[in-house]
Amino acid sequence: MIDLPGFFSDLVRCETRLYNALNDRLRERHAIVTSQFEALRYLRDHPGSRVADLAAEFAIGVGAASKSVDRLERQGWLVRQPNPSDRRSSLLALTDDGSRLVDAAEQTFGGVLAELLGDTLRGPSATAVVHVVAKLRSVLERDQIGTPTG
């Protein structure tokens, strides 16, 4: 029988420690934090996204996503452009500086993940774990579990 509270604790503590390690390295090398990198990478990979799209992707409130976008815009890493199909929202686009930053930071991000996870995520049991976590995420997202309401 699986110890579900123990599994939850392990999963959350691993995520927190990985996130913090990535934060430290990204801040040190690129003067950004993990949440900024993830938002910039998402926008690079999903051109024409809106604040609501970021909120949905990262399971955060629209207000929190908007504040994050404001900070990225103040840094000169992205711009808001008029949305031709909905005047109430803006489309988000990376600036050249934002594109260069996310591309450089992605090298650090990938390197740190390989360094921290590389030896652990080898073999069939690791493949099974990756599959189970992806399936869990998919079910939670499909059923909109843990999605903020604001």
PDB file of C-alpha atoms in Angstrom:
ATOM      1  CA  MET A   1       0.000   0.000   0.000  1.00  0.00           C
ATOM      2  CA  ILE A   2       1.304   3.449  -0.916  1.00  0.00           C
ATOM      3  CA  ASP A   3       1.744   5.959   1.891  1.00  0.00           C
ATOM      4  CA  LEU A   4      -0.165   8.808   0.207  1.00  0.00           C
ATOM      5  CA  PRO A   5       0.677  11.482   2.805  1.00  0.00           C
ATOM      6  CA  GLY A   6       4.343  10.467   2.534  1.00  0.00           C
ATOM      7  CA  PHE A   7       4.187  10.543  -1.269  1.00  0.00           C
ATOM      8  CA  PHE A   8       2.580  13.992  -1.153  1.00  0.00           C
ATOM      9  CA  SER A   9       5.267  15.231   1.228  1.00  0.00           C
ATOM     10  CA  ASP A  10       8.082  13.819  -0.923  1.00  0.00           C
ATOM     11  CA  LEU A  11       6.587  15.242  -4.122  1.00  0.00           C
ATOM     12  CA  VAL A  12       6.079  18.728  -2.685  1.00  0.00           C
ATOM     13  CA  ARG A  13       9.477  18.860  -0.949  1.00  0.00           C
ATOM     14  CA  CYS A  14      11.250  17.711  -4.131  1.00  0.00           C
ATOM     15  CA  GLU A  15       9.456  20.367  -6.152  1.00  0.00           C
ATOM     16  CA  THR A  16      10.291  23.060  -3.604  1.00  0.00           C
ATOM     17  CA  ARG A  17      13.974  22.142  -3.446  1.00  0.00           C
ATOM     18  CA  LEU A  18      14.308  21.900  -7.245  1.00  0.00           C
ATOM     19  CA  TYR A  19      12.507  25.215  -7.693  1.00  0.00           C
ATOM     20  CA  ASN A  20      14.748  26.889  -5.104  1.00  0.00           C
ATOM     21  CA  ALA A  21      17.921  25.481  -6.683  1.00  0.00           C
ATOM     22  CA  LEU A  22      16.802  26.709 -10.109  1.00  0.00           C
ATOM     23  CA  ASN A  23      15.907  30.094  -8.591  1.00  0.00           C
ATOM     24  CA  ASP A  24      19.379  30.450  -7.105  1.00  0.00           C
ATOM     25  CA  ARG A  25      21.195  29.549 -10.324  1.00  0.00           C
ATOM     26  CA  LEU A  26      18.969  31.647 -12.606  1.00  0.00           C
ATOM     27  CA  ARG A  27      19.259  34.641 -10.277  1.00  0.00           C
ATOM     28  CA  GLU A  28      23.032  34.243 -10.098  1.00  0.00           C
ATOM     29  CA  ARG A  29      23.595  33.875 -13.851  1.00  0.00           C
ATOM     30  CA  HIS A  30      20.733  35.845 -15.416  1.00  0.00           C
ATOM     31  CA  ALA A  31      19.230  38.082 -12.686  1.00  0.00           C
ATOM     32  CA  ILE A  32      15.819  36.397 -12.989  1.00  0.00           C
ATOM     33  CA  VAL A  33      13.926  33.842 -10.928  1.00  0.00           C
ATOM     34  CA  THR A  34      12.297  30.593 -11.986  1.00  0.00           C
ATOM     35  CA  SER A  35       8.790  32.011 -12.273  1.00  0.00           C
ATOM     36  CA  GLN A  36      10.053  34.760 -14.593  1.00  0.00           C
ATOM     37  CA  PHE A  37      11.952  32.252 -16.704  1.00  0.00           C
ATOM     38  CA  GLU A  38       8.927  29.976 -16.959  1.00  0.00           C
ATOM     39  CA  ALA A  39       6.666  32.852 -18.009  1.00  0.00           C
ATOM     40  CA  LEU A  40       9.149  34.064 -20.625  1.00  0.00           C
ATOM     41  CA  ARG A  41       9.646  30.550 -21.960  1.00  0.00           C
ATOM     42  CA  TYR A  42       5.891  30.000 -22.156  1.00  0.00           C
ATOM     43  CA  LEU A  43       5.429  33.264 -24.053  1.00  0.00           C
ATOM     44  CA  ARG A  44       8.269  32.410 -26.412  1.00  0.00           C
ATOM     45  CA  ASP A  45       6.730  29.015 -27.121  1.00  0.00           C
ATOM     46  CA  HIS A  46       3.122  30.303 -27.297  1.00  0.00           C
ATOM     47  CA  PRO A  47       3.132  33.566 -29.257  1.00  0.00           C
ATOM     48  CA  GLY A  48      -0.010  35.633 -28.926  1.00  0.00           C
ATOM     49  CA  SER A  49      -0.798  34.463 -25.400  1.00  0.00           C
ATOM     50  CA  ARG A  50      -2.789  36.561 -22.966  1.00  0.00           C
ATOM     51  CA  VAL A  51      -2.453  37.058 -19.216  1.00  0.00           C
ATOM     52  CA  ALA A  52      -5.336  34.590 -18.782  1.00  0.00           C
ATOM     53  CA  ASP A  53      -3.342  31.974 -20.705  1.00  0.00           C
ATOM     54  CA  LEU A  54      -0.399  32.375 -18.326  1.00  0.00           C
ATOM     55  CA  ALA A  55      -2.740  32.115 -15.347  1.00  0.00           C
ATOM     56  CA  ALA A  56      -4.245  28.902 -16.690  1.00  0.00           C
ATOM     57  CA  GLU A  57      -0.884  27.345 -17.542  1.00  0.00           C
ATOM     58  CA  PHE A  58       0.648  28.003 -14.123  1.00  0.00           C
ATOM     59  CA  ALA A  59      -2.538  27.522 -12.054  1.00  0.00           C
ATOM     60  CA  ILE A  60      -2.344  31.020 -10.597  1.00  0.00           C
ATOM     61  CA  GLY A  61      -4.920  33.772 -10.359  1.00  0.00           C
ATOM     62  CA  VAL A  62      -5.306  36.240 -13.206  1.00  0.00           C
ATOM     63  CA  GLY A  63      -4.347  39.084 -10.828  1.00  0.00           C
ATOM     64  CA  ALA A  64      -1.084  37.368  -9.898  1.00  0.00           C
ATOM     65  CA  ALA A  65      -0.337  36.649 -13.561  1.00  0.00           C
ATOM     66  CA  SER A  66      -1.041  40.277 -14.458  1.00  0.00           C
ATOM     67  CA  LYS A  67       1.333  41.526 -11.755  1.00  0.00           C
ATOM     68  CA  SER A  68       4.026  39.168 -13.050  1.00  0.00           C
ATOM     69  CA  VAL A  69       3.494  40.462 -16.578  1.00  0.00           C
ATOM     70  CA  ASP A  70       3.719  44.036 -15.273  1.00  0.00           C
ATOM     71  CA  ARG A  71       7.137  43.253 -13.741  1.00  0.00           C
ATOM     72  CA  LEU A  72       8.393  41.577 -16.932  1.00  0.00           C
ATOM     73  CA  GLU A  73       7.145  44.534 -18.958  1.00  0.00           C
ATOM     74  CA  ARG A  74       8.930  47.017 -16.642  1.00  0.00           C
ATOM     75  CA  GLN A  75      12.148  45.059 -17.189  1.00  0.00           C
ATOM     76  CA  GLY A  76      11.705  45.475 -20.936  1.00  0.00           C
ATOM     77  CA  TRP A  77      11.370  41.737 -21.574  1.00  0.00           C
ATOM     78  CA  LEU A  78       7.861  41.762 -22.989  1.00  0.00           C
ATOM     79  CA  VAL A  79       5.240  44.117 -24.375  1.00  0.00           C
ATOM     80  CA  ARG A  80       1.463  44.113 -24.381  1.00  0.00           C
ATOM     81  CA  GLN A  81      -0.086  44.480 -27.803  1.00  0.00           C
ATOM     82  CA  PRO A  82      -3.740  45.132 -28.678  1.00  0.00           C
ATOM     83  CA  ASN A  83      -5.775  41.977 -29.130  1.00  0.00           C
ATOM     84  CA  PRO A  84      -7.651  42.391 -32.427  1.00  0.00           C
ATOM     85  CA  SER A  85     -10.300  39.827 -31.436  1.00  0.00           C
ATOM     86  CA  ASP A  86     -10.937  41.127 -27.897  1.00  0.00           C
ATOM     87  CA  ARG A  87     -10.264  44.730 -26.915  1.00  0.00           C
ATOM     88  CA  ARG A  88     -10.530  43.837 -23.227  1.00  0.00           C
ATOM     89  CA  SER A  89      -7.307  41.805 -23.320  1.00  0.00           C
ATOM     90  CA  SER A  90      -3.811  42.233 -24.659  1.00  0.00           C
ATOM     91  CA  LEU A  91      -1.560  39.836 -26.467  1.00  0.00           C
ATOM     92  CA  LEU A  92       1.869  39.370 -24.909  1.00  0.00           C
ATOM     93  CA  ALA A  93       5.050  39.343 -26.961  1.00  0.00           C
ATOM     94  CA  LEU A  94       8.685  39.021 -25.988  1.00  0.00           C
ATOM     95  CA  THR A  95      11.014  41.850 -26.827  1.00  0.00           C
ATOM     96  CA  ASP A  96      14.395  41.112 -28.382  1.00  0.00           C
ATOM     97  CA  ASP A  97      15.925  41.443 -24.900  1.00  0.00           C
ATOM     98  CA  GLY A  98      13.335  39.016 -23.518  1.00  0.00           C
ATOM     99  CA  SER A  99      14.044  36.516 -26.292  1.00  0.00           C
ATOM    100  CA  ARG A 100      17.789  36.669 -25.713  1.00  0.00           C
ATOM    101  CA  LEU A 101      17.305  36.333 -21.953  1.00  0.00           C
ATOM    102  CA  VAL A 102      15.029  33.302 -22.128  1.00  0.00           C
ATOM    103  CA  ASP A 103      17.295  31.574 -24.644  1.00  0.00           C
ATOM    104  CA  ALA A 104      20.366  32.112 -22.442  1.00  0.00           C
ATOM    105  CA  ALA A 105      18.518  31.162 -19.256  1.00  0.00           C
ATOM    106  CA  GLU A 106      17.204  28.010 -20.896  1.00  0.00           C
ATOM    107  CA  GLN A 107      20.770  26.722 -21.185  1.00  0.00           C
ATOM    108  CA  THR A 108      21.254  27.244 -17.443  1.00  0.00           C
ATOM    109  CA  PHE A 109      17.840  25.764 -16.644  1.00  0.00           C
ATOM    110  CA  GLY A 110      18.519  22.607 -18.666  1.00  0.00           C
ATOM    111  CA  GLY A 111      21.997  22.245 -17.245  1.00  0.00           C
ATOM    112  CA  VAL A 112      20.837  22.541 -13.644  1.00  0.00           C
ATOM    113  CA  LEU A 113      18.015  20.052 -14.208  1.00  0.00           C
ATOM    114  CA  ALA A 114      20.436  17.583 -15.794  1.00  0.00           C
ATOM    115  CA  GLU A 115      22.846  18.076 -12.901  1.00  0.00           C
ATOM    116  CA  LEU A 116      20.173  17.601 -10.225  1.00  0.00           C
ATOM    117  CA  LEU A 117      18.012  14.932 -11.871  1.00  0.00           C
ATOM    118  CA  GLY A 118      20.227  13.205 -14.397  1.00  0.00           C
ATOM    119  CA  ASP A 119      21.459  10.292 -12.309  1.00  0.00           C
ATOM    120  CA  THR A 120      18.136   9.837 -10.521  1.00  0.00           C
ATOM    121  CA  LEU A 121      15.955   9.699 -13.623  1.00  0.00           C
ATOM    122  CA  ARG A 122      17.527   6.742 -15.382  1.00  0.00           C
ATOM    123  CA  GLY A 123      16.043   3.344 -16.081  1.00  0.00           C
ATOM    124  CA  PRO A 124      12.558   1.874 -16.277  1.00  0.00           C
ATOM    125  CA  SER A 125      11.453   2.876 -12.773  1.00  0.00           C
ATOM    126  CA  ALA A 126      12.308   6.512 -13.497  1.00  0.00           C
ATOM    127  CA  THR A 127      10.365   6.336 -16.753  1.00  0.00           C
ATOM    128  CA  ALA A 128       7.385   4.979 -14.826  1.00  0.00           C
ATOM    129  CA  VAL A 129       7.592   7.798 -12.273  1.00  0.00           C
ATOM    130  CA  VAL A 130       7.748  10.426 -15.018  1.00  0.00           C
ATOM    131  CA  HIS A 131       4.706   8.829 -16.658  1.00  0.00           C
ATOM    132  CA  VAL A 132       2.725   8.704 -13.404  1.00  0.00           C
ATOM    133  CA  VAL A 133       3.461  12.348 -12.532  1.00  0.00           C
ATOM    134  CA  ALA A 134       2.503  13.451 -16.066  1.00  0.00           C
ATOM    135  CA  LYS A 135      -0.727  11.451 -15.828  1.00  0.00           C
ATOM    136  CA  LEU A 136      -1.508  12.947 -12.413  1.00  0.00           C
ATOM    137  CA  ARG A 137      -0.970  16.458 -13.780  1.00  0.00           C
ATOM    138  CA  SER A 138      -3.168  15.685 -16.771  1.00  0.00           C
ATOM    139  CA  VAL A 139      -6.031  14.431 -14.603  1.00  0.00           C
ATOM    140  CA  LEU A 140      -5.785  17.396 -12.227  1.00  0.00           C
ATOM    141  CA  GLU A 141      -5.801  19.829 -15.153  1.00  0.00           C
ATOM    142  CA  ARG A 142      -8.600  18.005 -17.004  1.00  0.00           C
ATOM    143  CA  ASP A 143     -10.790  18.103 -13.910  1.00  0.00           C
ATOM    144  CA  GLN A 144      -9.690  21.665 -13.081  1.00  0.00           C
ATOM    145  CA  ILE A 145      -8.574  20.624  -9.618  1.00  0.00           C
ATOM    146  CA  GLY A 146      -6.520  23.272  -7.827  1.00  0.00           C
ATOM    147  CA  THR A 147      -7.356  25.967 -10.353  1.00  0.00           C
ATOM    148  CA  PRO A 148      -7.611  29.397  -8.714  1.00  0.00           C
ATOM    149  CA  THR A 149     -10.937  31.164  -9.085  1.00  0.00           C
ATOM    150  CA  GLY A 150      -9.586  34.705  -9.198  1.00  0.00           C
TER     151      GLY A 150
END
